[in-house]
mmCIF file with all atom_site columns, C-alpha atoms in Angstrom:
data_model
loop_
_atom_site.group_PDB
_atom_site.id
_atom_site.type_symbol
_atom_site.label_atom_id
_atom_site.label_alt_id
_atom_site.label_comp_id
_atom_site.label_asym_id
_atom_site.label_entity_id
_atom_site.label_seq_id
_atom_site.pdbx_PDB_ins_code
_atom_site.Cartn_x
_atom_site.Cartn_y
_atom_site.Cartn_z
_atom_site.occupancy
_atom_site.B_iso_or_equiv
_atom_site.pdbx_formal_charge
_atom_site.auth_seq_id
_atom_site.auth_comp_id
_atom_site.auth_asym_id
_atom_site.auth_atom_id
_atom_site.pdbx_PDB_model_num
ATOM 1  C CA . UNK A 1 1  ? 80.082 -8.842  -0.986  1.00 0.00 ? 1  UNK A CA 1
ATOM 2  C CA . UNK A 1 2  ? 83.200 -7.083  -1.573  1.00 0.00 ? 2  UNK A CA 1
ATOM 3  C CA . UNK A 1 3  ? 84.957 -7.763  2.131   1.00 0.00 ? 3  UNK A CA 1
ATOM 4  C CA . UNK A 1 4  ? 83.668 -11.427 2.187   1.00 0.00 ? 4  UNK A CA 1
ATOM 5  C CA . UNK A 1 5  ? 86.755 -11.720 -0.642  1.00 0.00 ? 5  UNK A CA 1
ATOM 6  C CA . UNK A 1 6  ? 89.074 -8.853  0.496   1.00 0.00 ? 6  UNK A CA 1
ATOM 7  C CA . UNK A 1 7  ? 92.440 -10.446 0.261   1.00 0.00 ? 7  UNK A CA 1
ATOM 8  C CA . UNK A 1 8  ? 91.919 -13.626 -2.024  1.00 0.00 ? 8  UNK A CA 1
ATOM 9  C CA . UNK A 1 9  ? 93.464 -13.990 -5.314  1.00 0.00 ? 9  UNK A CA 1
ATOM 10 C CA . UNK A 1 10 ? 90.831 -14.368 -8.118  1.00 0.00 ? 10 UNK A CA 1
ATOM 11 C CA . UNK A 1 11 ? 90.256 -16.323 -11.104 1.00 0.00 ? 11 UNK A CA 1
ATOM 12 C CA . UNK A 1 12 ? 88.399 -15.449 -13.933 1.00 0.00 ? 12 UNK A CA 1
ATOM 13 C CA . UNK A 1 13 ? 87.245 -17.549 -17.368 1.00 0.00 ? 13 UNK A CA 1
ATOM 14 C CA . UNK A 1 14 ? 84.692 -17.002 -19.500 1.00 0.00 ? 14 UNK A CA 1
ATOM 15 C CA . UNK A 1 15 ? 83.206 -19.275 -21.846 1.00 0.00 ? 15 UNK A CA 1
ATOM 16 C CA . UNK A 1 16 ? 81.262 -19.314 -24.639 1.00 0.00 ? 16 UNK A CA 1
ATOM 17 C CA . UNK A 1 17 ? 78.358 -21.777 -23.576 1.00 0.00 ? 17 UNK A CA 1
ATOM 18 C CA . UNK A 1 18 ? 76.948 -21.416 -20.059 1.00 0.00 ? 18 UNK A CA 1
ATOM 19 C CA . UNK A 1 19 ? 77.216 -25.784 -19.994 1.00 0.00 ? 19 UNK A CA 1
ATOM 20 C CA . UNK A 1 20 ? 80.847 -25.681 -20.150 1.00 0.00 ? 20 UNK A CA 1
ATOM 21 C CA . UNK A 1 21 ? 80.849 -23.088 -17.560 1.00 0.00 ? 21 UNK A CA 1
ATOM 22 C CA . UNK A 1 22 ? 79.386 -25.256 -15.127 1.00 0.00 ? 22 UNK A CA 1
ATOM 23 C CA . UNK A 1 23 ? 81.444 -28.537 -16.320 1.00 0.00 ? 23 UNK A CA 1
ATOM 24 C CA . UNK A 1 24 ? 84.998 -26.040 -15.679 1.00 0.00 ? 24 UNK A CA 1
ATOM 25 C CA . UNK A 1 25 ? 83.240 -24.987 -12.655 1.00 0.00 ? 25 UNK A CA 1
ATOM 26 C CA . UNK A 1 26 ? 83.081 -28.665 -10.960 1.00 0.00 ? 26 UNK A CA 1
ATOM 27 C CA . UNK A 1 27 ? 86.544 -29.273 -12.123 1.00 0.00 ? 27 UNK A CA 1
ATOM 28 C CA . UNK A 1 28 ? 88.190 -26.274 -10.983 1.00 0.00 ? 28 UNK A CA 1
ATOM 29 C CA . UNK A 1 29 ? 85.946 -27.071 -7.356  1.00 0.00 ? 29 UNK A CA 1
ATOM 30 C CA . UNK A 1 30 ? 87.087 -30.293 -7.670  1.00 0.00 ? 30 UNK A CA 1
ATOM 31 C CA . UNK A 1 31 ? 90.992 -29.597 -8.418  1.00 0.00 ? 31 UNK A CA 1
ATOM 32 C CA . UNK A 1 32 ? 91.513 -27.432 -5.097  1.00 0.00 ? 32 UNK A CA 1
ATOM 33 C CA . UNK A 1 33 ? 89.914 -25.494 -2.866  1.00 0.00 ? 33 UNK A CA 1
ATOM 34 C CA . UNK A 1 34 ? 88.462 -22.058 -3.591  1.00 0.00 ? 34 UNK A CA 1
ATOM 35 C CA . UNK A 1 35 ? 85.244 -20.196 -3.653  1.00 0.00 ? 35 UNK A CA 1
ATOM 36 C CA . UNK A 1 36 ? 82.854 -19.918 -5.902  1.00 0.00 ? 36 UNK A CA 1
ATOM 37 C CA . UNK A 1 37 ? 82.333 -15.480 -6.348  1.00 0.00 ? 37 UNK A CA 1
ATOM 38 C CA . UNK A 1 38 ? 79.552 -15.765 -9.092  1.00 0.00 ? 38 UNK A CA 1
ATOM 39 C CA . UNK A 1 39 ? 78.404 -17.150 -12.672 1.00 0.00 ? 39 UNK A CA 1
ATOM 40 C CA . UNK A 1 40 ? 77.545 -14.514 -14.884 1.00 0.00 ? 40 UNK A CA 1
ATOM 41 C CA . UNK A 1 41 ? 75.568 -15.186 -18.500 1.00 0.00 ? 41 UNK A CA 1
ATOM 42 C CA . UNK A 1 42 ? 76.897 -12.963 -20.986 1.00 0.00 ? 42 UNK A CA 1
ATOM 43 C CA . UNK A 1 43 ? 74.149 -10.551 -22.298 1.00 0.00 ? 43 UNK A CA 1
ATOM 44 C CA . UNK A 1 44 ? 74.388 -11.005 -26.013 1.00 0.00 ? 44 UNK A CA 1
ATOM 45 C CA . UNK A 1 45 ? 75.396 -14.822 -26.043 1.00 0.00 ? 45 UNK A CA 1
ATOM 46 C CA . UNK A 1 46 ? 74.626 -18.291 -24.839 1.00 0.00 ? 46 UNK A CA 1
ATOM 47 C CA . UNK A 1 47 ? 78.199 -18.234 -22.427 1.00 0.00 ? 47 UNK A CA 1
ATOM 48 C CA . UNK A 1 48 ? 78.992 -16.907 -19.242 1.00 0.00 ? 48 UNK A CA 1
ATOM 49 C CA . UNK A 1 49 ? 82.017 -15.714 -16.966 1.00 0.00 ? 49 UNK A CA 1
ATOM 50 C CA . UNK A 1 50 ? 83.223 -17.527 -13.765 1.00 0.00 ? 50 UNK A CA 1
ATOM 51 C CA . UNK A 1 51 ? 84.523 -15.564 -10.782 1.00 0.00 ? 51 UNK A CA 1
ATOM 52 C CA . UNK A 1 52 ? 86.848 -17.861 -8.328  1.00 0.00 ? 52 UNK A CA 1
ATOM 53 C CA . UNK A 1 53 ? 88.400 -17.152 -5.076  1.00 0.00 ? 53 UNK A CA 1
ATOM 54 C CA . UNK A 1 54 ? 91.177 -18.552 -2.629  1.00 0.00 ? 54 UNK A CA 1
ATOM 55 C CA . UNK A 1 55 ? 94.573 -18.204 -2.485  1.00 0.00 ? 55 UNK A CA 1
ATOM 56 C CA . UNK A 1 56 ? 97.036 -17.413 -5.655  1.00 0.00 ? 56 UNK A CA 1
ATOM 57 C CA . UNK A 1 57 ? 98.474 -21.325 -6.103  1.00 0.00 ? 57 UNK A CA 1
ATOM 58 C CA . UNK A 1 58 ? 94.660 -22.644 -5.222  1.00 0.00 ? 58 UNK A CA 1
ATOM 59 C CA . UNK A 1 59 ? 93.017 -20.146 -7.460  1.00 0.00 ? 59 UNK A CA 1
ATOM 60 C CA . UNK A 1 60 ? 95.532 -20.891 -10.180 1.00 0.00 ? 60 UNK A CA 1
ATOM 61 C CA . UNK A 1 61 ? 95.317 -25.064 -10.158 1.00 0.00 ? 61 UNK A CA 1
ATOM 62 C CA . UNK A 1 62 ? 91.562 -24.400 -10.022 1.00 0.00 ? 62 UNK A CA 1
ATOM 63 C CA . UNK A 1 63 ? 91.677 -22.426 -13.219 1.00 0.00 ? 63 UNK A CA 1
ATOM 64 C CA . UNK A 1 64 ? 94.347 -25.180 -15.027 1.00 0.00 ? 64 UNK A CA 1
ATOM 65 C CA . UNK A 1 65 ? 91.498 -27.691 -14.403 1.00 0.00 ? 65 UNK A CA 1
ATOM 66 C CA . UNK A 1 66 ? 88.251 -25.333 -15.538 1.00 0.00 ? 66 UNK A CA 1
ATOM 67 C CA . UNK A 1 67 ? 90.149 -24.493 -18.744 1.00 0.00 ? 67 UNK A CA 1
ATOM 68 C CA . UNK A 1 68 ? 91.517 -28.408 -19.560 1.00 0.00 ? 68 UNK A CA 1
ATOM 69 C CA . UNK A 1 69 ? 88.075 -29.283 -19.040 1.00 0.00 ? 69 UNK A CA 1
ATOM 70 C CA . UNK A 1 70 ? 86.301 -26.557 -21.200 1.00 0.00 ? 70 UNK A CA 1
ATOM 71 C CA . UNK A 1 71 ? 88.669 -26.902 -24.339 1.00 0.00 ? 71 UNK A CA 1
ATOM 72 C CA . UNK A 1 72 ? 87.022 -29.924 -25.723 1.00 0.00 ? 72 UNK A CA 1
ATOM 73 C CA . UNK A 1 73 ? 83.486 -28.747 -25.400 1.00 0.00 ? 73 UNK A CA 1
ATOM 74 C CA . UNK A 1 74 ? 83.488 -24.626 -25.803 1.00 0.00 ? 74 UNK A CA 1
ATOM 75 C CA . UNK A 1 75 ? 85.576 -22.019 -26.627 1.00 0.00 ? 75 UNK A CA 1
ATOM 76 C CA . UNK A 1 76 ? 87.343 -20.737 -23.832 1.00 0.00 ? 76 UNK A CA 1
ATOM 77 C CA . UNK A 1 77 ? 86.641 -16.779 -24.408 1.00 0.00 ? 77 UNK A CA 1
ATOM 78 C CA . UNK A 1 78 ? 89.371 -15.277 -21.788 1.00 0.00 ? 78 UNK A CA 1
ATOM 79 C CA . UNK A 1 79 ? 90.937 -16.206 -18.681 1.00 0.00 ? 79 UNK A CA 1
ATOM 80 C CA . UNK A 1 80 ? 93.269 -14.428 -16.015 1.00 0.00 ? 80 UNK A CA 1
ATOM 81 C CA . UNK A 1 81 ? 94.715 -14.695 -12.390 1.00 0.00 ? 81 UNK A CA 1
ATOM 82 C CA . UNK A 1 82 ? 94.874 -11.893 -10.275 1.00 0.00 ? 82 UNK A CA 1
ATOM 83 C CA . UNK A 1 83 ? 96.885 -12.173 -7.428  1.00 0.00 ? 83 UNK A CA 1
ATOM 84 C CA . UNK A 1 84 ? 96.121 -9.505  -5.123  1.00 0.00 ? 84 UNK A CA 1
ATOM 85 C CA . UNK A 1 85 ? 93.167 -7.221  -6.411  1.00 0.00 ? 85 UNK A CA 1
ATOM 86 C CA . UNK A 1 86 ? 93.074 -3.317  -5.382  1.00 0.00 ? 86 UNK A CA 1
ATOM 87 C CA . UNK A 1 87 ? 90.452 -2.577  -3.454  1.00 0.00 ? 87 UNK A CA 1
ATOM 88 C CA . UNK A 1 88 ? 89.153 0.167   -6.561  1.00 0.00 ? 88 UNK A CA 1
ATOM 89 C CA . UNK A 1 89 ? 89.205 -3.720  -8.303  1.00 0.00 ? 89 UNK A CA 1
ATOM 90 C CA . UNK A 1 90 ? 87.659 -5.570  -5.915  1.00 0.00 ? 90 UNK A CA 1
ATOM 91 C CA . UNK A 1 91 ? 84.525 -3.030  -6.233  1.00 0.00 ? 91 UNK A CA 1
ATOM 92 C CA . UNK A 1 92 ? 84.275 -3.310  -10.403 1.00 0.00 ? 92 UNK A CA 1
ATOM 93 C CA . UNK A 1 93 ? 84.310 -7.160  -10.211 1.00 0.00 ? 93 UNK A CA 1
ATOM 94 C CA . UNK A 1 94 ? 81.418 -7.051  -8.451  1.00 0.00 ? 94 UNK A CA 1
ATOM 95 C CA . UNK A 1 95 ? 79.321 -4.382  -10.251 1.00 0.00 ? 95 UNK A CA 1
ATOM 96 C CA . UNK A 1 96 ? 78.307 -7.216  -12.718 1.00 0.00 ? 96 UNK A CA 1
ATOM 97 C CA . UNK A 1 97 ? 77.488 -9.899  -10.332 1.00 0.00 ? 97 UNK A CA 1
ATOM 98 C CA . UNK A 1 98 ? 73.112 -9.820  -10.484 1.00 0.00 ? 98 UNK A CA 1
ATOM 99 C CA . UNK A 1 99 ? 72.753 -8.047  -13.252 1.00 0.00 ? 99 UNK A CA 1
#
């Protein structure tokens, strides 16, 4: 799965309800074009964390849109762009993906 996203930027937000995930998700898919990596529930609560992928302005106006759409109906937990992920990265962000 790794190579499939060697060289893309990445976005990442998690939420705290697994709804709002998929409500930022169709914004963010809707606001510009980039990849879906995974949704992952969170273990111990009701949210879950979205990977995105494309490049860095794509990836970054997708993430603007998922987080102005999640603020009015969850708590946005954490967000961050990566630009350029290591390849030692690229392997960790996908040790959680089907788990």
């Amino acid at each position: 799965m790794t190579g499939r996203y060697e060289g893309m930027a990445i976005g990442i937000f998690e939420l705290d309800s697994e709804c709002a995930c998929f409500v930022a998700l169709d914004a963010a898919a809707k606001a510009a074009d980039v990849k879906v990596q995974s949704v992952e529930r969170n273990r111990l609560g009701a949210g879950a964390c979205v990977k995105l992928r494309g490049n860095v302005s794509n990836v970054e106006a997708a993430m603007e849109a998922a987080l102005q759409a999640a603020e009015p109906i969850s708590k946005v937990v954490s967000h961050t762009v990566i630009a350029a992920p290591l390849k030692e990265t690229e392997a960790a962000i996908t040790m959680t993906i089907n788990k």
